């Protein structure tokens, strides 16, 4: 292989490639705004830089950032990013380990921590912490060390990490076959009238905003998704619910609860950071804004996790306390409901 080949290879590796086709209903929208809707953690600055470098194409032609995307346009963008060897840099980040043996560990992830490195998040992730604390973790099908499943950045709670190839295969199989057990606790907008119920509806990417998932009730798009919910406590304009996952789709609880009219409290991506229930009186508005400050993320915690131990065959179950921000926010609503009831 000569030097020019090497240069070509490293050039290729320096970029992150993204390609989108604008949906039929797409209103004309500046390409920089269009890309902000479609690429997680893409900053305006990064998009402007790509445009300046001639790295944004629409239908094969280089465009400037003020080009207006129309329905049917094929948009391509290349972003420069740090070389891949930096993506898995070990970092001495403390881990809240709930359980550990030679085969696996269970960690309690804080809200705000990204699970694995990706566009815009190359450090401070759970993987950066894991590769610092553990050697030779097995890689999953996406080349991510130890990772069997994931939870969103702003969701707190329990994750199981595989330490051996056998554990990775065995645990991944349980998640695939839906024999693992996962229960989440969420605070949602509105009074959930049924004491318990099941939400079924295929989940796939929203063609108009790729950062959002949505329900396709006809099942013509996306993948099958099933969530069982149960009311834990009614607090007036919000309800505390427990959600058990039968499937594990991206943003599943957030999307399913929104679909039945109960968006998660302070879930910015799905509109839960607005006052969705209750009055707009100044006093109430002030109360809700204070609650948003106390819990500056979607009100979702992965509370329990159960699976069969890959080595012993014994079923193991783990439970975690609700984090402080959620507890304080729930108590605030409890007190409000009591005094306004």
mmCIF file of N, CA and C in Angstrom, residues 211-302:
data_model
loop_
_atom_site.group_PDB
_atom_site.id
_atom_site.type_symbol
_atom_site.label_atom_id
_atom_site.label_comp_id
_atom_site.label_asym_id
_atom_site.label_seq_id
_atom_site.Cartn_x
_atom_site.Cartn_y
_atom_site.Cartn_z
ATOM 1 N N UNK A 211 -34.423 13.268 15.245
ATOM 2 C CA UNK A 211 -34.033 13.134 16.649
ATOM 3 C C UNK A 211 -35.187 12.620 17.493
ATOM 4 N N UNK A 212 -36.378 12.605 16.908
ATOM 5 C CA UNK A 212 -37.550 12.084 17.618
ATOM 6 C C UNK A 212 -37.948 10.733 17.041
ATOM 7 N N UNK A 213 -38.490 9.889 17.922
ATOM 8 C CA UNK A 213 -39.123 8.659 17.467
ATOM 9 C C UNK A 213 -40.628 8.933 17.500
ATOM 10 N N UNK A 214 -41.397 8.087 16.801
ATOM 11 C CA UNK A 214 -42.856 8.255 16.847
ATOM 12 C C UNK A 214 -43.547 6.909 16.701
ATOM 13 N N UNK A 215 -44.841 6.885 17.046
ATOM 14 C CA UNK A 215 -45.618 5.651 16.926
ATOM 15 C C UNK A 215 -46.263 5.602 15.539
ATOM 16 N N UNK A 216 -46.157 4.432 14.910
ATOM 17 C CA UNK A 216 -46.834 4.184 13.631
ATOM 18 C C UNK A 216 -47.942 3.174 13.924
ATOM 19 N N UNK A 217 -49.163 3.668 14.245
ATOM 20 C CA UNK A 217 -50.228 2.770 14.723
ATOM 21 C C UNK A 217 -50.601 1.676 13.739
ATOM 22 N N UNK A 218 -50.425 1.946 12.432
ATOM 23 C CA UNK A 218 -50.788 0.920 11.439
ATOM 24 C C UNK A 218 -49.732 -0.190 11.364
ATOM 25 N N UNK A 219 -48.595 0.057 11.995
ATOM 26 C CA UNK A 219 -47.518 -0.938 11.936
ATOM 27 C C UNK A 219 -46.826 -0.975 10.588
ATOM 28 N N UNK A 220 -47.017 0.094 9.774
ATOM 29 C CA UNK A 220 -46.414 0.113 8.436
ATOM 30 C C UNK A 220 -44.945 0.532 8.482
ATOM 31 N N UNK A 221 -44.500 1.051 9.611
ATOM 32 C CA UNK A 221 -43.124 1.503 9.774
ATOM 33 C C UNK A 221 -42.642 1.148 11.167
ATOM 34 N N UNK A 222 -41.330 1.254 11.388
ATOM 35 C CA UNK A 222 -40.782 1.044 12.723
ATOM 36 C C UNK A 222 -40.827 -0.409 13.163
ATOM 37 N N UNK A 223 -40.593 -0.614 14.470
ATOM 38 C CA UNK A 223 -40.552 -1.972 15.025
ATOM 39 C C UNK A 223 -41.578 -2.100 16.132
ATOM 40 N N UNK A 224 -42.062 -3.320 16.312
ATOM 41 C CA UNK A 224 -43.078 -3.595 17.335
ATOM 42 C C UNK A 224 -42.577 -3.144 18.709
ATOM 43 N N UNK A 225 -43.457 -2.497 19.465
ATOM 44 C CA UNK A 225 -43.082 -2.043 20.804
ATOM 45 C C UNK A 225 -44.267 -2.204 21.746
ATOM 46 N N UNK A 226 -43.994 -2.732 22.949
ATOM 47 C CA UNK A 226 -45.052 -2.963 23.946
ATOM 48 C C UNK A 226 -44.583 -2.462 25.314
ATOM 49 N N UNK A 227 -45.392 -1.591 25.928
ATOM 50 C CA UNK A 227 -45.100 -1.057 27.268
ATOM 51 C C UNK A 227 -46.304 -1.302 28.168
ATOM 52 N N UNK A 228 -46.064 -1.886 29.353
ATOM 53 C CA UNK A 228 -47.139 -2.073 30.345
ATOM 54 C C UNK A 228 -46.966 -1.001 31.420
ATOM 55 N N UNK A 229 -48.036 -0.272 31.728
ATOM 56 C CA UNK A 229 -47.895 0.772 32.753
ATOM 57 C C UNK A 229 -48.886 0.549 33.893
ATOM 58 N N UNK A 230 -48.535 1.122 35.043
ATOM 59 C CA UNK A 230 -49.362 0.999 36.238
ATOM 60 C C UNK A 230 -49.247 2.310 37.008
ATOM 61 N N UNK A 231 -50.369 2.853 37.455
ATOM 62 C CA UNK A 231 -50.334 4.106 38.215
ATOM 63 C C UNK A 231 -49.837 3.836 39.632
ATOM 64 N N UNK A 232 -48.830 4.614 40.064
ATOM 65 C CA UNK A 232 -48.319 4.490 41.432
ATOM 66 C C UNK A 232 -48.959 5.551 42.328
ATOM 67 N N UNK A 233 -49.128 6.756 41.768
ATOM 68 C CA UNK A 233 -49.682 7.851 42.582
ATOM 69 C C UNK A 233 -50.193 8.953 41.662
ATOM 70 N N UNK A 234 -51.373 9.460 41.985
ATOM 71 C CA UNK A 234 -51.925 10.585 41.212
ATOM 72 C C UNK A 234 -51.677 11.873 41.971
ATOM 73 N N UNK A 235 -51.088 12.845 41.287
ATOM 74 C CA UNK A 235 -50.688 14.078 41.963
ATOM 75 C C UNK A 235 -51.309 15.297 41.291
ATOM 76 N N UNK A 236 -52.576 15.181 40.921
ATOM 77 C CA UNK A 236 -53.268 16.312 40.300
ATOM 78 C C UNK A 236 -52.952 16.439 38.825
ATOM 79 N N UNK A 237 -52.111 17.402 38.484
ATOM 80 C CA UNK A 237 -51.809 17.641 37.059
ATOM 81 C C UNK A 237 -50.734 16.703 36.502
ATOM 82 N N UNK A 238 -50.143 15.892 37.387
ATOM 83 C CA UNK A 238 -49.144 14.904 36.936
ATOM 84 C C UNK A 238 -49.437 13.567 37.619
ATOM 85 N N UNK A 239 -48.900 12.480 37.055
ATOM 86 C CA UNK A 239 -49.108 11.137 37.620
ATOM 87 C C UNK A 239 -47.776 10.406 37.666
ATOM 88 N N UNK A 240 -47.555 9.685 38.769
ATOM 89 C CA UNK A 240 -46.353 8.851 38.893
ATOM 90 C C UNK A 240 -46.722 7.450 38.420
ATOM 91 N N UNK A 241 -45.995 6.942 37.415
ATOM 92 C CA UNK A 241 -46.328 5.622 36.864
ATOM 93 C C UNK A 241 -45.111 4.701 36.859
ATOM 94 N N UNK A 242 -45.414 3.408 36.879
ATOM 95 C CA UNK A 242 -44.374 2.394 36.703
ATOM 96 C C UNK A 242 -44.569 1.834 35.294
ATOM 97 N N UNK A 243 -43.479 1.678 34.545
ATOM 98 C CA UNK A 243 -43.574 1.136 33.182
ATOM 99 C C UNK A 243 -42.687 -0.088 33.058
ATOM 100 N N UNK A 244 -43.275 -1.183 32.585
ATOM 101 C CA UNK A 244 -42.478 -2.392 32.339
ATOM 102 C C UNK A 244 -42.323 -2.566 30.842
ATOM 103 N N UNK A 245 -41.102 -2.784 30.419
ATOM 104 C CA UNK A 245 -40.832 -2.923 28.985
ATOM 105 C C UNK A 245 -40.925 -4.371 28.557
ATOM 106 N N UNK A 246 -41.683 -4.601 27.497
ATOM 107 C CA UNK A 246 -41.689 -5.937 26.900
ATOM 108 C C UNK A 246 -40.677 -5.950 25.755
ATOM 109 N N UNK A 247 -40.506 -4.769 25.125
ATOM 110 C CA UNK A 247 -39.512 -4.609 24.058
ATOM 111 C C UNK A 247 -38.629 -3.441 24.476
ATOM 112 N N UNK A 248 -37.512 -3.242 23.791
ATOM 113 C CA UNK A 248 -36.620 -2.152 24.189
ATOM 114 C C UNK A 248 -36.272 -1.238 23.037
ATOM 115 N N UNK A 249 -37.224 -0.456 22.589
ATOM 116 C CA UNK A 249 -36.971 0.461 21.467
ATOM 117 C C UNK A 249 -36.414 1.795 21.970
ATOM 118 N N UNK A 250 -35.713 2.500 21.088
ATOM 119 C CA UNK A 250 -35.193 3.822 21.441
ATOM 120 C C UNK A 250 -36.337 4.734 21.890
ATOM 121 N N UNK A 251 -36.159 5.376 23.068
ATOM 122 C CA UNK A 251 -37.139 6.327 23.620
ATOM 123 C C UNK A 251 -38.518 5.693 23.842
ATOM 124 N N UNK A 252 -38.579 4.359 24.005
ATOM 125 C CA UNK A 252 -39.885 3.679 24.014
ATOM 126 C C UNK A 252 -40.902 4.265 25.009
ATOM 127 N N UNK A 253 -40.514 4.410 26.272
ATOM 128 C CA UNK A 253 -41.475 4.905 27.271
ATOM 129 C C UNK A 253 -41.864 6.346 26.954
ATOM 130 N N UNK A 254 -40.866 7.141 26.567
ATOM 131 C CA UNK A 254 -41.118 8.555 26.269
ATOM 132 C C UNK A 254 -42.132 8.700 25.124
ATOM 133 N N UNK A 255 -41.985 7.853 24.101
ATOM 134 C CA UNK A 255 -42.849 7.930 22.918
ATOM 135 C C UNK A 255 -44.228 7.339 23.198
ATOM 136 N N UNK A 256 -44.261 6.188 23.860
ATOM 137 C CA UNK A 256 -45.538 5.535 24.150
ATOM 138 C C UNK A 256 -46.404 6.379 25.092
ATOM 139 N N UNK A 257 -45.792 6.978 26.115
ATOM 140 C CA UNK A 257 -46.582 7.782 27.049
ATOM 141 C C UNK A 257 -47.105 9.042 26.356
ATOM 142 N N UNK A 258 -46.287 9.630 25.493
ATOM 143 C CA UNK A 258 -46.763 10.804 24.736
ATOM 144 C C UNK A 258 -47.938 10.396 23.837
ATOM 145 N N UNK A 259 -47.810 9.220 23.225
ATOM 146 C CA UNK A 259 -48.830 8.718 22.300
ATOM 147 C C UNK A 259 -50.194 8.592 22.970
ATOM 148 N N UNK A 260 -50.204 8.228 24.274
ATOM 149 C CA UNK A 260 -51.501 8.096 24.965
ATOM 150 C C UNK A 260 -51.874 9.404 25.693
ATOM 151 N N UNK A 261 -51.141 10.485 25.360
ATOM 152 C CA UNK A 261 -51.514 11.798 25.904
ATOM 153 C C UNK A 261 -50.873 12.149 27.227
ATOM 154 N N UNK A 262 -49.805 11.421 27.600
ATOM 155 C CA UNK A 262 -49.160 11.681 28.894
ATOM 156 C C UNK A 262 -47.641 11.805 28.728
ATOM 157 N N UNK A 263 -47.234 12.878 28.074
ATOM 158 C CA UNK A 263 -45.807 13.139 27.851
ATOM 159 C C UNK A 263 -45.062 13.194 29.185
ATOM 160 N N UNK A 264 -43.814 12.706 29.209
ATOM 161 C CA UNK A 264 -43.018 12.748 30.434
ATOM 162 C C UNK A 264 -42.755 14.181 30.870
ATOM 163 N N UNK A 265 -42.815 14.385 32.176
ATOM 164 C CA UNK A 265 -42.563 15.702 32.752
ATOM 165 C C UNK A 265 -41.141 16.154 32.403
ATOM 166 N N UNK A 266 -41.021 17.361 31.894
ATOM 167 C CA UNK A 266 -39.764 18.005 31.485
ATOM 168 C C UNK A 266 -38.979 17.225 30.421
ATOM 169 N N UNK A 267 -39.688 16.501 29.562
ATOM 170 C CA UNK A 267 -39.026 15.818 28.443
ATOM 171 C C UNK A 267 -38.966 16.796 27.263
ATOM 172 N N UNK A 268 -37.858 17.503 27.181
ATOM 173 C CA UNK A 268 -37.714 18.593 26.214
ATOM 174 C C UNK A 268 -37.921 18.122 24.777
ATOM 175 N N UNK A 269 -37.351 16.965 24.446
ATOM 176 C CA UNK A 269 -37.426 16.498 23.058
ATOM 177 C C UNK A 269 -38.860 16.224 22.610
ATOM 178 N N UNK A 270 -39.721 15.836 23.539
ATOM 179 C CA UNK A 270 -41.105 15.496 23.174
ATOM 180 C C UNK A 270 -42.140 16.506 23.685
ATOM 181 N N UNK A 271 -41.654 17.698 24.065
ATOM 182 C CA UNK A 271 -42.587 18.772 24.421
ATOM 183 C C UNK A 271 -43.032 18.796 25.870
ATOM 184 N N UNK A 272 -42.441 17.944 26.717
ATOM 185 C CA UNK A 272 -42.839 17.892 28.129
ATOM 186 C C UNK A 272 -42.257 19.008 28.974
ATOM 187 N N UNK A 273 -41.449 19.885 28.332
ATOM 188 C CA UNK A 273 -40.874 21.022 29.067
ATOM 189 C C UNK A 273 -41.779 22.253 28.990
ATOM 190 N N UNK A 274 -43.021 22.035 28.530
ATOM 191 C CA UNK A 274 -44.037 23.105 28.497
ATOM 192 C C UNK A 274 -45.103 22.733 29.535
ATOM 193 N N UNK A 275 -45.916 23.710 29.920
ATOM 194 C CA UNK A 275 -47.015 23.397 30.853
ATOM 195 C C UNK A 275 -48.122 22.735 30.042
ATOM 196 N N UNK A 276 -48.229 21.418 30.148
ATOM 197 C CA UNK A 276 -49.190 20.680 29.315
ATOM 198 C C UNK A 276 -50.532 20.490 30.012
ATOM 199 N N UNK A 277 -50.543 20.576 31.343
ATOM 200 C CA UNK A 277 -51.801 20.429 32.090
ATOM 201 C C UNK A 277 -51.847 21.480 33.178
ATOM 202 N N UNK A 278 -53.060 21.916 33.497
ATOM 203 C CA UNK A 278 -53.207 22.901 34.563
ATOM 204 C C UNK A 278 -53.410 24.284 33.980
ATOM 205 N N UNK A 279 -53.479 25.250 34.854
ATOM 206 C CA UNK A 279 -53.786 26.620 34.434
ATOM 207 C C UNK A 279 -52.522 27.325 33.955
ATOM 208 N N UNK A 280 -52.681 28.553 33.504
ATOM 209 C CA UNK A 280 -51.484 29.334 33.171
ATOM 210 C C UNK A 280 -51.350 30.496 34.154
ATOM 211 N N UNK A 281 -52.022 30.387 35.333
ATOM 212 C CA UNK A 281 -51.892 31.450 36.331
ATOM 213 C C UNK A 281 -50.436 31.598 36.726
ATOM 214 N N UNK A 282 -50.036 32.828 36.989
ATOM 215 C CA UNK A 282 -48.634 33.118 37.283
ATOM 216 C C UNK A 282 -48.086 32.259 38.409
ATOM 217 N N UNK A 283 -48.878 32.068 39.469
ATOM 218 C CA UNK A 283 -48.398 31.318 40.636
ATOM 219 C C UNK A 283 -48.096 29.853 40.253
ATOM 220 N N UNK A 284 -49.023 29.268 39.499
ATOM 221 C CA UNK A 284 -48.844 27.869 39.061
ATOM 222 C C UNK A 284 -47.663 27.776 38.089
ATOM 223 N N UNK A 285 -47.594 28.738 37.177
ATOM 224 C CA UNK A 285 -46.511 28.769 36.185
ATOM 225 C C UNK A 285 -45.159 28.816 36.909
ATOM 226 N N UNK A 286 -45.088 29.634 37.932
ATOM 227 C CA UNK A 286 -43.865 29.776 38.731
ATOM 228 C C UNK A 286 -43.517 28.446 39.404
ATOM 229 N N UNK A 287 -44.580 27.789 39.940
ATOM 230 C CA UNK A 287 -44.390 26.494 40.607
ATOM 231 C C UNK A 287 -43.802 25.466 39.628
ATOM 232 N N UNK A 288 -44.384 25.380 38.425
ATOM 233 C CA UNK A 288 -43.914 24.398 37.436
ATOM 234 C C UNK A 288 -42.479 24.724 37.003
ATOM 235 N N UNK A 289 -42.198 26.015 36.787
ATOM 236 C CA UNK A 289 -40.834 26.387 36.379
ATOM 237 C C UNK A 289 -39.811 26.013 37.443
ATOM 238 N N UNK A 290 -40.197 26.165 38.719
ATOM 239 C CA UNK A 290 -39.302 25.742 39.806
ATOM 240 C C UNK A 290 -39.101 24.226 39.788
ATOM 241 N N UNK A 291 -40.187 23.500 39.505
ATOM 242 C CA UNK A 291 -40.096 22.034 39.429
ATOM 243 C C UNK A 291 -39.169 21.617 38.282
ATOM 244 N N UNK A 292 -39.237 22.349 37.145
ATOM 245 C CA UNK A 292 -38.333 22.069 36.017
ATOM 246 C C UNK A 292 -36.871 22.293 36.428
ATOM 247 N N UNK A 293 -36.646 23.324 37.254
ATOM 248 C CA UNK A 293 -35.260 23.618 37.693
ATOM 249 C C UNK A 293 -34.741 22.506 38.596
ATOM 250 N N UNK A 294 -35.622 22.005 39.463
ATOM 251 C CA UNK A 294 -35.228 20.917 40.382
ATOM 252 C C UNK A 294 -34.891 19.655 39.594
ATOM 253 N N UNK A 295 -35.683 19.386 38.538
ATOM 254 C CA UNK A 295 -35.497 18.177 37.717
ATOM 255 C C UNK A 295 -35.251 18.623 36.265
ATOM 256 N N UNK A 296 -34.006 18.982 35.939
ATOM 257 C CA UNK A 296 -33.742 19.564 34.614
ATOM 258 C C UNK A 296 -33.572 18.512 33.509
ATOM 259 N N UNK A 297 -34.468 17.531 33.477
ATOM 260 C CA UNK A 297 -34.372 16.418 32.506
ATOM 261 C C UNK A 297 -35.705 15.704 32.486
ATOM 262 N N UNK A 298 -35.853 14.713 31.558
ATOM 263 C CA UNK A 298 -37.103 13.946 31.591
ATOM 264 C C UNK A 298 -37.172 13.128 32.881
ATOM 265 N N UNK A 299 -38.369 13.056 33.464
ATOM 266 C CA UNK A 299 -38.567 12.369 34.751
ATOM 267 C C UNK A 299 -38.665 10.866 34.527
ATOM 268 N N UNK A 300 -37.512 10.223 34.324
ATOM 269 C CA UNK A 300 -37.505 8.780 34.022
ATOM 270 C C UNK A 300 -36.302 8.111 34.682
ATOM 271 N N UNK A 301 -36.576 7.008 35.397
ATOM 272 C CA UNK A 301 -35.516 6.278 36.103
ATOM 273 C C UNK A 301 -35.685 4.780 35.878
ATOM 274 N N UNK A 302 -34.597 4.117 35.441
ATOM 275 C CA UNK A 302 -34.615 2.657 35.239
ATOM 276 C C UNK A 302 -34.422 2.016 36.614
#
